[in-house]
mmCIF file of C-alpha atoms in Angstrom:
data_model
loop_
_atom_site.group_PDB
_atom_site.id
_atom_site.type_symbol
_atom_site.label_atom_id
_atom_site.label_comp_id
_atom_site.label_asym_id
_atom_site.label_seq_id
_atom_site.Cartn_x
_atom_site.Cartn_y
_atom_site.Cartn_z
ATOM 1 C CA GLY A 1 -8.272 171.967 204.691
ATOM 2 C CA ASP A 2 -7.501 175.663 205.295
ATOM 3 C CA PRO A 3 -10.160 177.071 207.666
ATOM 4 C CA ALA A 4 -9.888 180.454 205.939
ATOM 5 C CA GLU A 5 -11.065 178.882 202.656
ATOM 6 C CA GLN A 6 -14.072 176.985 204.006
ATOM 7 C CA GLY A 7 -16.498 179.613 202.710
ATOM 8 C CA LEU A 8 -15.368 179.005 199.130
ATOM 9 C CA VAL A 9 -15.285 175.246 199.624
ATOM 10 C CA LYS A 10 -18.867 175.298 200.868
ATOM 11 C CA LYS A 11 -20.112 177.811 198.252
ATOM 12 C CA TYR A 12 -18.901 175.681 195.351
ATOM 13 C CA GLY A 13 -19.471 172.285 196.998
ATOM 14 C CA VAL A 14 -15.924 171.103 196.381
ATOM 15 C CA SER A 15 -15.009 169.531 199.709
ATOM 16 C CA ARG A 16 -14.461 166.160 198.063
ATOM 17 C CA ALA A 17 -13.170 167.379 194.696
ATOM 18 C CA PRO A 18 -9.767 166.224 193.484
ATOM 19 C CA MET A 19 -7.102 168.829 194.117
ATOM 20 C CA PRO A 20 -5.724 171.026 192.808
ATOM 21 C CA LEU A 21 -8.903 172.458 191.329
ATOM 22 C CA ALA A 22 -9.481 175.466 189.086
ATOM 23 C CA ILE A 23 -12.924 177.037 188.797
ATOM 24 C CA ALA A 24 -13.530 179.697 186.144
ATOM 25 C CA LEU A 25 -16.234 182.255 186.835
ATOM 26 C CA ALA A 26 -17.896 184.759 184.528
ATOM 27 C CA PRO A 27 -18.350 188.295 185.846
ATOM 28 C CA ASN A 28 -21.976 187.467 186.728
ATOM 29 C CA GLY A 29 -20.869 184.515 188.898
ATOM 30 C CA ALA A 30 -21.698 181.744 186.424
ATOM 31 C CA ILE A 31 -19.314 178.816 186.573
ATOM 32 C CA THR A 32 -17.892 178.491 183.077
ATOM 33 C CA ALA A 33 -15.381 175.697 183.717
ATOM 34 C CA ILE A 34 -14.125 173.358 186.402
ATOM 35 C CA SER A 35 -10.797 171.671 185.931
ATOM 36 C CA PRO A 36 -9.543 169.181 188.507
ATOM 37 C CA ARG A 37 -5.870 168.273 188.775
ATOM 38 C CA THR A 38 -4.595 169.868 185.551
ATOM 39 C CA ILE A 39 -5.569 172.711 183.291
ATOM 40 C CA ASP A 40 -4.413 173.290 179.747
ATOM 41 C CA ALA A 41 -4.734 176.101 177.203
ATOM 42 C CA THR A 42 -7.831 174.567 175.606
ATOM 43 C CA LYS A 43 -9.676 174.423 178.924
ATOM 44 C CA ILE A 44 -8.676 177.993 179.689
ATOM 45 C CA ASN A 45 -9.844 179.171 176.270
ATOM 46 C CA ASP A 46 -13.143 177.282 176.594
ATOM 47 C CA ALA A 47 -13.785 178.952 179.966
ATOM 48 C CA PHE A 48 -14.281 182.310 178.239
ATOM 49 C CA VAL A 49 -17.925 182.727 177.243
ATOM 50 C CA THR A 50 -19.966 185.474 175.626
ATOM 51 C CA PRO A 51 -22.152 187.797 177.703
ATOM 52 C CA ALA A 52 -25.319 185.969 176.613
ATOM 53 C CA GLY A 53 -23.596 182.622 177.181
ATOM 54 C CA ALA A 54 -22.723 183.691 180.735
ATOM 55 C CA ALA A 55 -26.285 184.884 181.378
ATOM 56 C CA SER A 56 -27.659 181.582 180.072
ATOM 57 C CA LEU A 57 -25.221 179.522 182.165
ATOM 58 C CA LYS A 58 -26.074 181.503 185.294
ATOM 59 C CA ALA A 59 -29.811 180.911 184.806
ATOM 60 C CA LEU A 60 -29.261 177.201 184.107
ATOM 61 C CA GLN A 61 -27.108 176.905 187.233
ATOM 62 C CA GLU A 62 -30.006 178.487 189.146
ATOM 63 C CA GLN A 63 -32.189 175.645 187.782
ATOM 64 C CA LYS A 64 -34.152 177.916 185.461
ATOM 65 C CA ILE A 65 -35.498 177.271 181.989
ATOM 66 C CA VAL A 66 -33.761 179.729 179.660
ATOM 67 C CA PHE A 67 -35.463 181.457 176.748
ATOM 68 C CA VAL A 68 -32.836 182.817 174.349
ATOM 69 C CA ALA A 69 -34.517 185.323 172.042
ATOM 70 C CA VAL A 70 -32.418 185.957 168.924
ATOM 71 C CA HIS A 71 -33.388 188.937 166.802
ATOM 72 C CA THR A 72 -31.913 190.543 163.719
ATOM 73 C CA GLY A 73 -33.298 194.079 163.966
ATOM 74 C CA SER A 74 -32.050 196.930 166.064
ATOM 75 C CA GLN A 75 -34.744 196.354 168.669
ATOM 76 C CA LEU A 76 -36.061 193.144 170.179
ATOM 77 C CA ASN A 77 -39.740 192.435 169.811
ATOM 78 C CA GLU A 78 -40.063 189.924 172.617
ATOM 79 C CA PRO A 79 -41.764 186.749 171.416
ATOM 80 C CA GLN A 80 -45.319 186.504 172.703
ATOM 81 C CA ALA A 81 -44.624 183.080 174.229
ATOM 82 C CA ILE A 82 -42.093 184.602 176.652
ATOM 83 C CA ALA A 83 -44.745 186.956 178.038
ATOM 84 C CA ALA A 84 -47.184 184.044 178.305
ATOM 85 C CA PHE A 85 -44.665 181.989 180.308
ATOM 86 C CA ALA A 86 -43.925 185.001 182.528
ATOM 87 C CA ASP A 87 -47.669 185.262 183.286
ATOM 88 C CA ASP A 88 -47.872 181.577 184.255
ATOM 89 C CA PRO A 89 -47.218 181.082 187.994
ATOM 90 C CA HIS A 90 -45.886 177.584 187.228
ATOM 91 C CA PHE A 91 -43.013 179.032 185.166
ATOM 92 C CA ARG A 92 -42.650 182.653 186.307
ATOM 93 C CA GLU A 93 -39.998 182.035 188.981
ATOM 94 C CA ARG A 94 -38.280 179.273 187.016
ATOM 95 C CA MET A 95 -37.435 181.108 183.826
ATOM 96 C CA GLY A 96 -34.644 183.299 182.564
ATOM 97 C CA VAL A 97 -34.716 185.401 179.418
ATOM 98 C CA VAL A 98 -31.640 186.273 177.380
ATOM 99 C CA ALA A 99 -31.869 188.520 174.319
ATOM 100 C CA ILE A 100 -29.254 188.442 171.562
ATOM 101 C CA ASN A 101 -28.929 190.616 168.506
ATOM 102 C CA ALA A 102 -27.698 188.264 165.788
ATOM 103 C CA SER A 103 -25.347 190.954 164.477
ATOM 104 C CA ASP A 104 -23.524 191.275 167.829
ATOM 105 C CA VAL A 105 -20.041 189.980 167.004
ATOM 106 C CA ARG A 106 -19.405 189.226 170.699
ATOM 107 C CA GLU A 107 -22.119 186.548 170.519
ATOM 108 C CA LYS A 108 -20.842 184.825 167.354
ATOM 109 C CA ASP A 109 -19.519 181.762 169.226
ATOM 110 C CA PHE A 110 -22.650 181.355 171.361
ATOM 111 C CA LEU A 111 -24.896 181.594 168.296
ATOM 112 C CA LYS A 112 -22.710 178.998 166.595
ATOM 113 C CA ASP A 113 -23.031 176.705 169.638
ATOM 114 C CA LEU A 114 -26.811 177.097 169.420
ATOM 115 C CA ALA A 115 -26.698 176.422 165.636
ATOM 116 C CA ILE A 116 -28.482 179.700 164.933
ATOM 117 C CA ASP A 117 -28.207 181.383 161.540
ATOM 118 C CA ALA A 118 -26.949 184.877 162.341
ATOM 119 C CA SER A 119 -27.334 186.277 158.836
ATOM 120 C CA PRO A 120 -29.281 189.552 158.588
ATOM 121 C CA SER A 121 -31.962 187.884 156.461
ATOM 122 C CA SER A 122 -32.675 185.111 158.973
ATOM 123 C CA PRO A 123 -35.910 185.405 160.950
ATOM 124 C CA ALA A 124 -36.010 186.005 164.680
ATOM 125 C CA SER A 125 -35.920 182.792 166.671
ATOM 126 C CA LEU A 126 -36.278 181.469 170.168
ATOM 127 C CA VAL A 127 -34.070 178.789 171.724
ATOM 128 C CA VAL A 128 -35.183 177.080 174.913
ATOM 129 C CA LEU A 129 -32.625 175.504 177.246
ATOM 130 C CA ALA A 130 -33.271 173.592 180.462
ATOM 131 C CA PRO A 131 -31.004 172.502 183.327
ATOM 132 C CA PRO A 132 -28.405 171.143 183.320
ATOM 133 C CA GLY A 133 -27.888 172.385 179.750
ATOM 134 C CA VAL A 134 -30.395 170.514 177.610
ATOM 135 C CA MET A 135 -31.534 172.162 174.400
ATOM 136 C CA VAL A 136 -35.292 171.736 174.543
ATOM 137 C CA GLY A 137 -35.695 173.135 171.067
ATOM 138 C CA LYS A 138 -35.439 175.938 168.561
ATOM 139 C CA PHE A 139 -38.641 177.755 167.706
ATOM 140 C CA SER A 140 -39.792 180.568 165.473
ATOM 141 C CA ALA A 141 -40.437 183.857 167.235
ATOM 142 C CA SER A 142 -44.148 183.262 166.630
ATOM 143 C CA ALA A 143 -44.235 179.903 168.465
ATOM 144 C CA THR A 144 -46.995 179.608 171.036
ATOM 145 C CA LYS A 145 -46.668 178.900 174.721
ATOM 146 C CA ALA A 146 -48.511 175.608 174.192
ATOM 147 C CA GLU A 147 -45.976 174.449 171.565
ATOM 148 C CA ILE A 148 -43.013 175.322 173.762
ATOM 149 C CA ALA A 149 -44.593 173.912 176.945
ATOM 150 C CA ALA A 150 -45.208 170.636 175.114
ATOM 151 C CA ALA A 151 -41.537 170.473 174.090
ATOM 152 C CA ILE A 152 -40.434 171.252 177.658
ATOM 153 C CA ALA A 153 -42.671 168.483 179.007
ATOM 154 C CA GLU A 154 -41.545 166.049 176.302
ATOM 155 C CA ALA A 155 -37.929 166.722 177.255
ATOM 156 C CA GLY A 156 -38.854 165.876 180.850
ATOM 157 C CA LYS A 157 -37.866 169.360 182.019
ATOM 158 C CA CYS A 158 -41.208 170.811 183.088
ATOM 159 C CA CYS A 159 -41.171 169.886 186.753
ATOM 160 C CA ASP A 160 -41.088 166.948 189.136
ATOM 161 C CA ASP A 161 -44.867 166.882 189.734
ATOM 162 C CA PRO A 162 -46.371 163.824 187.971
ATOM 163 C CA THR A 163 -49.851 165.427 188.088
ATOM 164 C CA CYS A 164 -48.665 168.656 186.444
ATOM 165 C CA ASN A 165 -50.940 169.879 183.629
ATOM 166 C CA HIS A 166 -47.887 170.675 181.531
ATOM 167 C CA ASN A 167 -46.604 167.073 181.674
ATOM 168 C CA LYS A 168 -49.644 165.690 179.871
#
């Protein structure tokens, strides 16, 4: 009810939320946790996310399809499918790309959440997530745009247009 706080209330859409309310934000602005009424140590601990986890959450909260490219070498060779999606006007503005080196110890928990093998011998992979946090699928780095687009459509996350070519 404080007029000075109305900007925050509006920004986070919490005018009707139970109070008190705690919202945890990553440095990039991604909401990592919302806890109405009470907050405990587990909720606080769970609010901390990895850099790639925060980037993925931010993109999902912006209603984007997220392509998480996991590589094991020192340099990412971006999967060809990502470039193909970026060239497609249907997806270009609705996609986010997050790259993770599997040996980055900061990303251990996020890779575990994605059920990705982070061993040095594992091949590069691509994980596709869609809003609000649906795992569309895990793919090899050589997966084609057509394979991934079919999985996105099958998950019902392509778009809201029933005549969309990708929904067929």
